[in-house]
């Protein structure tokens, strides 16, 4: 997959609203949150650079502090 995956979340504290996700699911969730107006990034952003470590623990989806409650409602709706 190619393209710019640079973080769009403003600098500052961020909170994980999902952890241990497969790479594809993390990016899908981040996209859904973005479509709802909640800035989100996947950490680590690059699958290849963290390959061995990430397979064991998965990827996180991070949002700015203060938006985590809104984001968790969407995560719960998707998981539901």
Short mmCIF file of N, CA, C and O in Angstrom, two decimals:
data_model
loop_
_atom_site.label_atom_id
_atom_site.label_comp_id
_atom_site.label_asym_id
_atom_site.label_seq_id
_atom_site.Cartn_x
_atom_site.Cartn_y
_atom_site.Cartn_z
N UNK A 1 0.84 -1.16 0.00
CA UNK A 1 0.00 0.00 0.00
C UNK A 1 0.89 1.23 0.00
O UNK A 1 1.87 1.30 0.74
N UNK A 2 0.55 2.21 -0.77
CA UNK A 2 1.35 3.43 -0.83
C UNK A 2 0.49 4.61 -0.43
O UNK A 2 -0.72 4.51 -0.32
N UNK A 3 1.14 5.74 -0.26
CA UNK A 3 0.41 6.95 0.08
C UNK A 3 0.97 7.56 1.35
O UNK A 3 1.75 6.95 2.07
N UNK A 4 0.56 8.78 1.60
CA UNK A 4 1.03 9.50 2.77
C UNK A 4 0.22 9.07 3.98
O UNK A 4 -0.98 9.23 4.02
N UNK A 5 0.90 8.52 4.97
CA UNK A 5 0.24 8.12 6.20
C UNK A 5 0.77 8.95 7.37
O UNK A 5 0.85 8.47 8.49
N UNK A 6 1.12 10.20 7.09
CA UNK A 6 1.64 11.05 8.14
C UNK A 6 0.52 11.39 9.12
O UNK A 6 -0.63 11.54 8.73
N UNK A 7 0.85 11.50 10.40
CA UNK A 7 -0.17 11.78 11.40
C UNK A 7 -0.88 13.10 11.14
O UNK A 7 -0.27 14.08 10.77
N UNK A 8 -2.19 13.10 11.33
CA UNK A 8 -2.99 14.31 11.17
C UNK A 8 -3.50 14.79 12.51
O UNK A 8 -4.25 15.73 12.59
N UNK A 9 -3.13 14.12 13.58
CA UNK A 9 -3.56 14.52 14.91
C UNK A 9 -2.67 15.65 15.39
O UNK A 9 -1.45 15.58 15.28
N UNK A 10 -3.26 16.70 15.93
CA UNK A 10 -2.45 17.80 16.44
C UNK A 10 -1.49 17.30 17.51
O UNK A 10 -1.76 16.33 18.21
N UNK A 11 -0.38 18.02 17.65
CA UNK A 11 0.59 17.67 18.69
C UNK A 11 -0.08 17.78 20.04
O UNK A 11 -0.97 18.60 20.25
N UNK A 12 0.33 16.95 20.94
CA UNK A 12 -0.24 16.98 22.29
C UNK A 12 -0.60 15.58 22.74
O UNK A 12 -0.40 14.60 22.01
N UNK A 13 -1.12 15.48 23.93
CA UNK A 13 -1.45 14.17 24.49
C UNK A 13 -2.49 13.44 23.65
O UNK A 13 -3.44 14.04 23.17
N UNK A 14 -2.27 12.15 23.50
CA UNK A 14 -3.19 11.30 22.76
C UNK A 14 -3.56 10.10 23.61
O UNK A 14 -2.81 9.69 24.49
N UNK A 15 -4.71 9.53 23.34
CA UNK A 15 -5.22 8.40 24.09
C UNK A 15 -5.56 7.27 23.13
O UNK A 15 -6.16 7.51 22.08
N UNK A 16 -5.20 6.05 23.50
CA UNK A 16 -5.56 4.88 22.69
C UNK A 16 -7.03 4.54 22.94
O UNK A 16 -7.45 4.39 24.09
N UNK A 17 -7.80 4.43 21.86
CA UNK A 17 -9.20 4.01 21.98
C UNK A 17 -9.39 2.59 21.48
O UNK A 17 -10.47 2.02 21.63
N UNK A 18 -8.35 2.03 20.90
CA UNK A 18 -8.36 0.62 20.48
C UNK A 18 -6.92 0.14 20.48
O UNK A 18 -6.01 0.87 20.10
N UNK A 19 -6.73 -1.08 20.93
CA UNK A 19 -5.39 -1.66 20.98
C UNK A 19 -5.44 -3.07 20.45
O UNK A 19 -6.50 -3.68 20.37
N UNK A 20 -4.27 -3.57 20.09
CA UNK A 20 -4.12 -4.95 19.65
C UNK A 20 -4.96 -5.29 18.41
O UNK A 20 -5.49 -6.38 18.29
N UNK A 21 -5.09 -4.31 17.54
CA UNK A 21 -5.82 -4.54 16.29
C UNK A 21 -4.87 -4.97 15.19
O UNK A 21 -3.73 -4.53 15.14
N UNK A 22 -5.36 -5.81 14.27
CA UNK A 22 -4.57 -6.06 13.06
C UNK A 22 -4.41 -4.74 12.30
O UNK A 22 -5.24 -3.82 12.41
N UNK A 23 -3.35 -4.66 11.50
CA UNK A 23 -3.02 -3.44 10.77
C UNK A 23 -4.20 -2.89 9.96
O UNK A 23 -4.54 -1.71 10.05
N UNK A 24 -4.85 -3.75 9.19
CA UNK A 24 -5.94 -3.30 8.33
C UNK A 24 -7.11 -2.76 9.15
O UNK A 24 -7.70 -1.74 8.82
N UNK A 25 -7.45 -3.45 10.24
CA UNK A 25 -8.57 -3.01 11.07
C UNK A 25 -8.26 -1.68 11.75
O UNK A 25 -9.16 -0.84 11.90
N UNK A 26 -7.03 -1.50 12.17
CA UNK A 26 -6.65 -0.23 12.80
C UNK A 26 -6.83 0.93 11.83
O UNK A 26 -7.37 1.98 12.19
N UNK A 27 -6.40 0.73 10.57
CA UNK A 27 -6.55 1.81 9.58
C UNK A 27 -8.01 2.05 9.22
O UNK A 27 -8.43 3.20 9.00
N UNK A 28 -8.80 0.99 9.18
CA UNK A 28 -10.23 1.16 8.91
C UNK A 28 -10.90 1.95 10.03
O UNK A 28 -11.72 2.84 9.78
N UNK A 29 -10.57 1.61 11.28
CA UNK A 29 -11.15 2.34 12.41
C UNK A 29 -10.71 3.79 12.40
O UNK A 29 -11.53 4.69 12.60
N UNK A 30 -9.43 4.04 12.15
CA UNK A 30 -8.95 5.42 12.09
C UNK A 30 -9.70 6.21 11.01
O UNK A 30 -10.10 7.36 11.22
N UNK A 31 -9.92 5.58 9.87
CA UNK A 31 -10.68 6.23 8.80
C UNK A 31 -12.10 6.53 9.18
O UNK A 31 -12.65 7.59 8.87
N UNK A 32 -12.73 5.59 9.89
CA UNK A 32 -14.11 5.81 10.34
C UNK A 32 -14.17 6.97 11.33
O UNK A 32 -15.05 7.83 11.25
N UNK A 33 -13.23 7.00 12.28
CA UNK A 33 -13.20 8.10 13.24
C UNK A 33 -13.00 9.43 12.53
O UNK A 33 -13.68 10.42 12.84
N UNK A 34 -12.07 9.46 11.57
CA UNK A 34 -11.83 10.69 10.80
C UNK A 34 -13.11 11.13 10.07
O UNK A 34 -13.41 12.31 10.01
N UNK A 35 -13.84 10.16 9.52
CA UNK A 35 -15.07 10.51 8.79
C UNK A 35 -16.13 11.09 9.72
O UNK A 35 -17.02 11.80 9.27
N UNK A 36 -16.01 10.80 11.01
CA UNK A 36 -16.93 11.34 12.01
C UNK A 36 -16.39 12.62 12.65
O UNK A 36 -16.95 13.13 13.62
N UNK A 37 -15.27 13.13 12.12
CA UNK A 37 -14.71 14.38 12.60
C UNK A 37 -13.76 14.25 13.79
O UNK A 37 -13.44 15.24 14.44
N UNK A 38 -13.32 13.02 14.08
CA UNK A 38 -12.40 12.81 15.19
C UNK A 38 -11.03 12.48 14.62
O UNK A 38 -10.86 11.44 13.99
N UNK A 39 -10.04 13.34 14.81
CA UNK A 39 -8.70 13.05 14.30
C UNK A 39 -8.18 11.75 14.92
O UNK A 39 -8.34 11.52 16.12
N UNK A 40 -7.59 10.90 14.10
CA UNK A 40 -7.09 9.61 14.59
C UNK A 40 -5.87 9.18 13.80
O UNK A 40 -5.74 9.50 12.62
N UNK A 41 -4.98 8.47 14.48
CA UNK A 41 -3.80 7.91 13.83
C UNK A 41 -3.61 6.48 14.30
O UNK A 41 -4.07 6.10 15.37
N UNK A 42 -2.91 5.73 13.48
CA UNK A 42 -2.54 4.37 13.82
C UNK A 42 -1.10 4.39 14.32
O UNK A 42 -0.24 5.03 13.72
N UNK A 43 -0.85 3.68 15.42
CA UNK A 43 0.50 3.60 15.95
C UNK A 43 0.88 2.14 16.18
O UNK A 43 0.11 1.41 16.80
N UNK A 44 2.04 1.74 15.72
CA UNK A 44 2.93 2.48 14.84
C UNK A 44 2.32 2.59 13.44
O UNK A 44 1.54 1.72 13.04
N UNK A 45 2.64 3.65 12.73
CA UNK A 45 2.00 3.90 11.44
C UNK A 45 2.50 3.02 10.30
O UNK A 45 1.82 2.91 9.28
N UNK A 46 3.65 2.42 10.46
CA UNK A 46 4.24 1.66 9.36
C UNK A 46 4.32 0.19 9.72
O UNK A 46 5.00 -0.21 10.66
N UNK A 47 3.64 -0.63 8.97
CA UNK A 47 3.59 -2.08 9.20
C UNK A 47 4.97 -2.71 9.12
O UNK A 47 5.34 -3.51 9.97
N UNK A 48 5.75 -2.34 8.12
CA UNK A 48 7.03 -2.99 7.88
C UNK A 48 8.07 -2.68 8.94
O UNK A 48 8.83 -3.55 9.34
N UNK A 49 8.11 -1.47 9.45
CA UNK A 49 9.16 -1.09 10.38
C UNK A 49 9.03 -1.75 11.74
O UNK A 49 10.00 -1.90 12.46
N UNK A 50 7.84 -2.17 12.10
CA UNK A 50 7.62 -2.75 13.41
C UNK A 50 7.12 -4.18 13.30
O UNK A 50 6.50 -4.70 14.21
N UNK A 51 7.40 -4.83 12.22
CA UNK A 51 6.81 -6.12 11.89
C UNK A 51 6.82 -7.14 13.03
O UNK A 51 5.78 -7.59 13.47
N UNK A 52 7.97 -7.52 13.54
CA UNK A 52 8.03 -8.56 14.56
C UNK A 52 7.35 -8.19 15.85
O UNK A 52 6.59 -8.96 16.42
N UNK A 53 7.61 -7.01 16.33
CA UNK A 53 7.04 -6.56 17.59
C UNK A 53 5.53 -6.40 17.51
O UNK A 53 4.80 -6.77 18.41
N UNK A 54 5.04 -5.85 16.41
CA UNK A 54 3.62 -5.56 16.28
C UNK A 54 2.79 -6.82 16.11
O UNK A 54 1.68 -6.89 16.60
N UNK A 55 3.33 -7.83 15.46
CA UNK A 55 2.56 -9.06 15.32
C UNK A 55 2.18 -9.62 16.68
O UNK A 55 1.13 -10.23 16.83
N UNK A 56 3.01 -9.41 17.66
CA UNK A 56 2.74 -9.93 19.00
C UNK A 56 1.72 -9.08 19.76
O UNK A 56 0.97 -9.60 20.56
N UNK A 57 1.67 -7.80 19.49
CA UNK A 57 0.78 -6.94 20.29
C UNK A 57 -0.21 -6.12 19.49
O UNK A 57 -1.08 -5.48 20.06
N UNK A 58 -0.12 -6.09 18.20
CA UNK A 58 -1.08 -5.37 17.37
C UNK A 58 -0.82 -3.87 17.31
O UNK A 58 0.18 -3.37 17.81
N UNK A 59 -1.74 -3.18 16.69
CA UNK A 59 -1.65 -1.74 16.47
C UNK A 59 -2.66 -1.01 17.35
O UNK A 59 -3.70 -1.56 17.70
N UNK A 60 -2.36 0.25 17.66
CA UNK A 60 -3.26 1.10 18.43
C UNK A 60 -3.85 2.16 17.53
O UNK A 60 -3.23 2.58 16.56
N UNK A 61 -5.04 2.63 17.90
CA UNK A 61 -5.64 3.79 17.26
C UNK A 61 -5.68 4.88 18.34
O UNK A 61 -6.25 4.67 19.42
N UNK A 62 -5.04 6.00 18.03
CA UNK A 62 -4.92 7.10 18.98
C UNK A 62 -5.75 8.29 18.54
O UNK A 62 -5.84 8.60 17.35
N UNK A 63 -6.35 8.96 19.53
CA UNK A 63 -7.10 10.20 19.29
C UNK A 63 -6.63 11.23 20.31
O UNK A 63 -6.09 10.87 21.35
N UNK A 64 -6.84 12.52 20.03
CA UNK A 64 -6.44 13.54 21.00
C UNK A 64 -7.23 13.39 22.31
O UNK A 64 -8.41 13.02 22.29
N UNK A 65 -6.53 13.64 23.43
CA UNK A 65 -7.24 13.64 24.70
C UNK A 65 -8.39 14.62 24.62
O UNK A 65 -8.29 15.68 24.01
N UNK A 66 -9.49 14.26 25.22
CA UNK A 66 -10.69 15.09 25.15
C UNK A 66 -11.67 14.59 24.09
O UNK A 66 -12.83 14.97 24.11
N UNK A 67 -11.21 13.76 23.18
CA UNK A 67 -12.09 13.21 22.14
C UNK A 67 -12.30 11.71 22.33
O UNK A 67 -13.00 11.07 21.56
N UNK A 68 -11.65 11.14 23.38
CA UNK A 68 -11.71 9.70 23.54
C UNK A 68 -13.11 9.17 23.84
O UNK A 68 -13.47 8.08 23.40
N UNK A 69 -13.93 9.94 24.57
CA UNK A 69 -15.28 9.47 24.85
C UNK A 69 -16.11 9.34 23.57
O UNK A 69 -16.81 8.34 23.37
N UNK A 70 -16.03 10.37 22.72
CA UNK A 70 -16.74 10.31 21.43
C UNK A 70 -16.24 9.14 20.59
O UNK A 70 -17.03 8.43 19.97
N UNK A 71 -14.93 8.96 20.58
CA UNK A 71 -14.35 7.88 19.78
C UNK A 71 -14.78 6.52 20.32
O UNK A 71 -15.08 5.60 19.54
N UNK A 72 -14.81 6.36 21.63
CA UNK A 72 -15.19 5.06 22.21
C UNK A 72 -16.65 4.69 21.92
O UNK A 72 -16.98 3.52 21.83
N UNK A 73 -17.50 5.69 21.78
CA UNK A 73 -18.89 5.42 21.39
C UNK A 73 -18.92 4.79 19.99
O UNK A 73 -19.63 3.82 19.76
N UNK A 74 -18.12 5.32 19.09
CA UNK A 74 -18.06 4.78 17.73
C UNK A 74 -17.43 3.39 17.74
O UNK A 74 -17.93 2.48 17.08
N UNK A 75 -16.37 3.20 18.51
CA UNK A 75 -15.74 1.89 18.60
C UNK A 75 -16.73 0.87 19.14
O UNK A 75 -16.85 -0.24 18.62
N UNK A 76 -17.50 1.23 20.16
CA UNK A 76 -18.50 0.32 20.73
C UNK A 76 -19.59 0.00 19.71
O UNK A 76 -20.05 -1.15 19.63
N UNK A 77 -19.99 0.99 18.94
CA UNK A 77 -21.02 0.78 17.92
C UNK A 77 -20.54 -0.20 16.86
O UNK A 77 -21.29 -1.08 16.43
N UNK A 78 -19.29 -0.07 16.46
CA UNK A 78 -18.72 -0.97 15.45
C UNK A 78 -18.58 -2.37 16.02
O UNK A 78 -18.85 -3.37 15.34
N UNK A 79 -18.13 -2.46 17.26
CA UNK A 79 -17.89 -3.76 17.89
C UNK A 79 -19.16 -4.48 18.27
O UNK A 79 -19.17 -5.70 18.42
N UNK A 80 -20.22 -3.70 18.43
CA UNK A 80 -21.44 -4.13 18.98
C UNK A 80 -22.17 -5.24 18.53
O UNK A 80 -22.85 -6.03 18.83
#
